[in-house]
Short mmCIF file of C-alpha atoms in Angstrom, two decimals:
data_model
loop_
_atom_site.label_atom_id
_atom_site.label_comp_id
_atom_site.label_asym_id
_atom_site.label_seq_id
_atom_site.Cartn_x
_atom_site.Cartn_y
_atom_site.Cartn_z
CA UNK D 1 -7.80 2.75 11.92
CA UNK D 2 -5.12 4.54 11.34
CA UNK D 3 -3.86 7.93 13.25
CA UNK D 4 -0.85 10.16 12.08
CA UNK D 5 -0.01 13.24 14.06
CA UNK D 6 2.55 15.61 13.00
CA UNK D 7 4.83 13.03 10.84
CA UNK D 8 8.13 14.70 9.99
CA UNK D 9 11.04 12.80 8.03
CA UNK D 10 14.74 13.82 7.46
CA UNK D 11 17.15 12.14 5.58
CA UNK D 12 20.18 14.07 6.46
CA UNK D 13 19.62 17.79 5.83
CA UNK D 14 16.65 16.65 3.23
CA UNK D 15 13.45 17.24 5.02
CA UNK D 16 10.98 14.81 3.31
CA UNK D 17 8.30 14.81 5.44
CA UNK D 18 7.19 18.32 6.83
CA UNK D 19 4.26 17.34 9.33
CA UNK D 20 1.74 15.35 8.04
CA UNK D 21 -1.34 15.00 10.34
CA UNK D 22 -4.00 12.53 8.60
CA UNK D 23 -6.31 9.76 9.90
CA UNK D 24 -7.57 7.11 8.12
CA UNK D 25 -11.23 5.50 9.13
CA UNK D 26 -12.04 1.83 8.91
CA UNK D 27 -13.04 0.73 5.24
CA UNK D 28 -11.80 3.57 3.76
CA UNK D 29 -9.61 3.77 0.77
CA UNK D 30 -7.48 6.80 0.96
CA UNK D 31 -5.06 7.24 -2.94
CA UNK D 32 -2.25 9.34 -2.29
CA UNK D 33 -1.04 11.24 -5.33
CA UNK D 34 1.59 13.83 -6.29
CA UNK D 35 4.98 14.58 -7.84
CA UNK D 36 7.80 12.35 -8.14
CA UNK D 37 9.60 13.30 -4.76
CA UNK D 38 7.01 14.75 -2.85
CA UNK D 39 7.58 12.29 0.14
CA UNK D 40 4.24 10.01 -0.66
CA UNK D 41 6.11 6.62 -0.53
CA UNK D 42 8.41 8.03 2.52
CA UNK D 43 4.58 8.60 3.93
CA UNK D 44 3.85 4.83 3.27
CA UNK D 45 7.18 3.45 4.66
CA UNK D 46 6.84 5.58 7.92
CA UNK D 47 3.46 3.67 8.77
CA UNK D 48 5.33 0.31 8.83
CA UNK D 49 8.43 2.16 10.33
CA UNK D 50 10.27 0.61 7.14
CA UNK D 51 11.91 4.40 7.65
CA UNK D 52 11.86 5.59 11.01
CA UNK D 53 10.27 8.98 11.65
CA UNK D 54 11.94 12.00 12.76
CA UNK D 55 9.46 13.11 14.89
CA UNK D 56 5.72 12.39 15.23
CA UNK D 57 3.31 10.01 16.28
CA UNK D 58 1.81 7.12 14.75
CA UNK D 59 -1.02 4.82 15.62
CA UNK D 60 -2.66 1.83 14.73
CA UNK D 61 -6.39 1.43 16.13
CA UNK D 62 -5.43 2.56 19.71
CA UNK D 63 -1.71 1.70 19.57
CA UNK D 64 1.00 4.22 19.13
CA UNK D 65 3.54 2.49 17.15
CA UNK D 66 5.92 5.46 17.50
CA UNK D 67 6.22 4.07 20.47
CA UNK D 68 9.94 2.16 21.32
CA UNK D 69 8.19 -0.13 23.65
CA UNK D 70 6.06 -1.46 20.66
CA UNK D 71 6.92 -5.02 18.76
CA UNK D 72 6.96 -3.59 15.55
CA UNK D 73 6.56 -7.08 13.50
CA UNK D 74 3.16 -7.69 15.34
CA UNK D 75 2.40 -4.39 14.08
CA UNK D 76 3.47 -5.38 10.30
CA UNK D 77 1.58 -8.42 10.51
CA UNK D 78 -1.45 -6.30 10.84
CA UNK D 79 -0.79 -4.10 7.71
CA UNK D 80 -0.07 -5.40 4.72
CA UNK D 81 2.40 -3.73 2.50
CA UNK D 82 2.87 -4.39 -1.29
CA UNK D 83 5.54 -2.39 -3.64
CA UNK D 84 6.59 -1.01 -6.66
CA UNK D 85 8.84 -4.22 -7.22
CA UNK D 86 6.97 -7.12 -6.01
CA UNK D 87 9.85 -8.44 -3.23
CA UNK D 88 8.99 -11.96 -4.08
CA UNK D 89 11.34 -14.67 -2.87
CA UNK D 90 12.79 -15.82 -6.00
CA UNK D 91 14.15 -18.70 -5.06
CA UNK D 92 10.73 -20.14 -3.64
CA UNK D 93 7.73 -21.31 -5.45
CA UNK D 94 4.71 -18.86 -5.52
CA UNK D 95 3.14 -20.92 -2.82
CA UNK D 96 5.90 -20.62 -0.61
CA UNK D 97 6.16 -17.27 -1.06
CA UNK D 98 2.35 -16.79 0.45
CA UNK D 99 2.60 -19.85 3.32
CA UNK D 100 6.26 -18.92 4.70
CA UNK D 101 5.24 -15.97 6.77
CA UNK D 102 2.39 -16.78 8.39
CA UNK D 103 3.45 -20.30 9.10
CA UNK D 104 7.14 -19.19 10.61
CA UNK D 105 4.99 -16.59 12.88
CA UNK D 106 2.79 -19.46 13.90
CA UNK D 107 -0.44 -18.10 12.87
CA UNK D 108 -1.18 -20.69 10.69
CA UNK D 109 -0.64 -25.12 10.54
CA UNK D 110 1.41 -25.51 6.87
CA UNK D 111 -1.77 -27.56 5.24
CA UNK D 112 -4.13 -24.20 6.80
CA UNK D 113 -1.68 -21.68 5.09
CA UNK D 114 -2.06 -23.70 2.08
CA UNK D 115 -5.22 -23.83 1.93
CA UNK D 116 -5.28 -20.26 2.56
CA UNK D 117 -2.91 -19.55 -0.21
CA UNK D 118 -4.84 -21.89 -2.75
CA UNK D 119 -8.49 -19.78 -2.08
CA UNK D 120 -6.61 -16.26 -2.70
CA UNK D 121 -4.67 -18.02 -5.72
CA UNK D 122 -8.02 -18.38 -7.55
CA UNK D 123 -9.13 -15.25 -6.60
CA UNK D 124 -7.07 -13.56 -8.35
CA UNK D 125 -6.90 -16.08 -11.32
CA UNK D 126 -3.66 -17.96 -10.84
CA UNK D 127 -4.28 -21.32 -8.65
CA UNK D 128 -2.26 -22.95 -11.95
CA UNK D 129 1.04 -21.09 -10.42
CA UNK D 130 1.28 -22.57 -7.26
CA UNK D 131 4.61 -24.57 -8.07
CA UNK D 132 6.24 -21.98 -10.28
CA UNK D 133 8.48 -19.71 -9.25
CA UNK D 134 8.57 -15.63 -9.18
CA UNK D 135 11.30 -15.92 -12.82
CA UNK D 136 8.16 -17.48 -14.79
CA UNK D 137 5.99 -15.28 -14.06
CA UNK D 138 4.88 -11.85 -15.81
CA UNK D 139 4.99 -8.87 -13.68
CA UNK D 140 1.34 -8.78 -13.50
CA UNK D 141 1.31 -11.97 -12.04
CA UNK D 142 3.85 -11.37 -9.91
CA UNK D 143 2.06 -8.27 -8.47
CA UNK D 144 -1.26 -9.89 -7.94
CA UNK D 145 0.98 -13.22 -6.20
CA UNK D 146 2.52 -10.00 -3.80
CA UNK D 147 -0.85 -8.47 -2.97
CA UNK D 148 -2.02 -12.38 -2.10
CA UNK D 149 1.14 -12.70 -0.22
CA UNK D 150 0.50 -9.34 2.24
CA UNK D 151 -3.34 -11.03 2.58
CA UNK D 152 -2.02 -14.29 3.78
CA UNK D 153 -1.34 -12.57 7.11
CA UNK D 154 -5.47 -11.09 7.33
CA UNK D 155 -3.88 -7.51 7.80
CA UNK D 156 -6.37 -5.18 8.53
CA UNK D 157 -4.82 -2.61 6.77
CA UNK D 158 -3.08 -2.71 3.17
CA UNK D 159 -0.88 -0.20 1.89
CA UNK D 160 0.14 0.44 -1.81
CA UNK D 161 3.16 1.39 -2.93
CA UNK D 162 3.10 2.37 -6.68
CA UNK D 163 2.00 -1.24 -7.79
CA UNK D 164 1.97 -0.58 -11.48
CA UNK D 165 4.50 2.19 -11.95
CA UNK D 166 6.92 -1.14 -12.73
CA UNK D 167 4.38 -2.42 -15.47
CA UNK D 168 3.90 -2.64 -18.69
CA UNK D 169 0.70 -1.28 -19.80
CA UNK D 170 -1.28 -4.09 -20.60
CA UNK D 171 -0.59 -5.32 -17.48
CA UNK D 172 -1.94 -3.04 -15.25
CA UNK D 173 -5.43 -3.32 -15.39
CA UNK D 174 -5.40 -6.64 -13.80
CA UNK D 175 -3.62 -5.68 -10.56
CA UNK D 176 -5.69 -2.88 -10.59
CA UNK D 177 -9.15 -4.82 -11.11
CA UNK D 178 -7.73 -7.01 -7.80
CA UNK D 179 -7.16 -3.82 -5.96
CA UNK D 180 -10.58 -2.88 -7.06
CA UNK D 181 -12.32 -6.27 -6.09
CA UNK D 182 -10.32 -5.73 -2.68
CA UNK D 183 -12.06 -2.25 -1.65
CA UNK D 184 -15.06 -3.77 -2.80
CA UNK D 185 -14.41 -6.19 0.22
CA UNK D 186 -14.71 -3.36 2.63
CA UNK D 187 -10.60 -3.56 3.40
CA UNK D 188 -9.12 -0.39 4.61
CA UNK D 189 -6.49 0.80 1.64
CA UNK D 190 -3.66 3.68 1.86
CA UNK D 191 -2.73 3.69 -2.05
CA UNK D 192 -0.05 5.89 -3.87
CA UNK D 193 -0.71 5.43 -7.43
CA UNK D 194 -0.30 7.62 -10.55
CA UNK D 195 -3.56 5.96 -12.00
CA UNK D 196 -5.59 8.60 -11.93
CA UNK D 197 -8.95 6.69 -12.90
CA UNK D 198 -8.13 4.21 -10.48
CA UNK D 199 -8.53 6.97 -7.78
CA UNK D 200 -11.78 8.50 -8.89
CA UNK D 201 -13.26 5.29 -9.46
CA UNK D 202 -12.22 3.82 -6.04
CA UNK D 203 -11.06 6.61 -3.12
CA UNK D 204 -13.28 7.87 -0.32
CA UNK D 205 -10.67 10.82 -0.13
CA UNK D 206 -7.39 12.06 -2.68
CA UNK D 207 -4.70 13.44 -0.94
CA UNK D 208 -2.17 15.34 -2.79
CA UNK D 209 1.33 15.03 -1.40
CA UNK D 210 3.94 17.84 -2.45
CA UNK D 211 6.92 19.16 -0.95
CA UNK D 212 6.34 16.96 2.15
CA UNK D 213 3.18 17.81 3.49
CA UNK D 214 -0.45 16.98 2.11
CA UNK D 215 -2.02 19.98 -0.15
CA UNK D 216 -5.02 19.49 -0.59
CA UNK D 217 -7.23 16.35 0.00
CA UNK D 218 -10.91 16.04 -1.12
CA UNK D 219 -13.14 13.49 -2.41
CA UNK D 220 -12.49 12.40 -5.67
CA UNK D 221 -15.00 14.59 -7.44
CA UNK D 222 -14.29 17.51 -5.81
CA UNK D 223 -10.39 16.65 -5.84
CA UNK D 224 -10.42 16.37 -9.62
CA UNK D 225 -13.65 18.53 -10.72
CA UNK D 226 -12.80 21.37 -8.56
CA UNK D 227 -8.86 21.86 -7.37
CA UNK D 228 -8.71 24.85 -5.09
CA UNK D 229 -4.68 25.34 -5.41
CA UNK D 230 -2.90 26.49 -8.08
CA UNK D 231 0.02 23.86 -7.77
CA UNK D 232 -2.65 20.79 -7.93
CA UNK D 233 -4.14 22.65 -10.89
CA UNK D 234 -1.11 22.40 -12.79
CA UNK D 235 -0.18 18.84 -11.65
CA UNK D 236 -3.69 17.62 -12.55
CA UNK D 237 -3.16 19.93 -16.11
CA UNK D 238 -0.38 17.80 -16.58
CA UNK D 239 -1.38 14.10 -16.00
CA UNK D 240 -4.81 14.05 -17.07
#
């Protein structure tokens, strides 16, 4: 589904990225973990050329989207991308929010998107919310509204930014248990999370991301049971 080949990033004289090579099957749910700084949300924002790559190759399916030929925006419609701070439009209702893109792109009739927008709304338990806008919401609902709103497009790829690093505790396990009921659905996932359960319950493979290039990567038992590098030993000594 997904292809990287040699990804480098610099910001400056910072290199972030040091060549990351990776690919990414369909269906599978690949959770990206590491160090604050290690370069795992530049990794994310280089997919949907949110930051452009130094050098490197990218592709989606068969397409290189490296490529300057390439529209990116029919790329980003195909891969869904949800962050750390929701990026709602605050000064639309929730519905809105979830018909606006996929109307204005003309992949969807208004009363379709709606429709749309009203069977992921009760999917993730807030149809009530339809007509309220992002300031009366909690940030729980807010993040489960933002991973309905990156569906409303049917990307076939959805990427995770840190979605409950801005949460309060008691708030995460329901965007996680929508995350959860998501993989369950067979979509293909790229995840960088600090929930550590959430990654050996759901991953096919851990990747872990430090000083700009990936580690180690494993499946999650393996990954967690049975570190082979000292640096992922002490990083795992310290979060679990």
């Amino acid at each position: 589904m997904i292809t990287v080949k040699d990804l480098k990033k610099n910001f400056e004289d910072t290199e972030v990225l040091k060549g990351i090579s990776y690919e990414v099957g369909k269906g599978e749910k690949i959770v990206v973990v590491g160090p604050s700084g290690s370069g795992k949300s530049t990794f994310l924002r280089c997919l949907t050329l949110l930051e452009m790559p130094t050098s490197g190759k990218i592709f989606l399916e068969d397409q290189e989207i490296t490529d300057p030929k390439t529209d990116i925006n029919k790329i980003r419609q195909q891969m869904g991308m949800v962050f750390q701070h929701f990026n709602l439009f605050n000064n639309l209702t929730i519905m809105d929010n979830i018909t606006l893109a996929p109307v204005k792109l003309g992949l969807m009739k208004k009363e379709e998107a709606k429709e749309n927008a009203l069977q992921r709304l009760n999917r993730v338990n807030l149809p009530e919310k339809a007509d309220s806008y992002p300031a009366q919401l909690s940030g729980g609902q807010k993040q489960r509204i933002a991973i309905v709103r990156a569906l409303a497009m049917n990307p076939k790829v959805m990427l995770f930014d840190e979605p409950t690093s801005a949460l309060d505790p008691e708030m995460v396990g329901e965007v996680l248990s929508v995350m959860k009921e998501l993989a369950e659905s067979g979509m293909t996932m790229i995840v960088v999370t600090h929930e550590m359960a959430f990654a050996k319950e759901v991953a096919n493979k851990v990747l872990f991301v430090d000083q700009g290039i990936i580690m180690e990567e494993n499946t999650p038992e393996e990954f967690f049971d049975h570190p082979k590098s000292p640096r992922l030993q002490d990083f795992l000594s310290r979060v679990l």
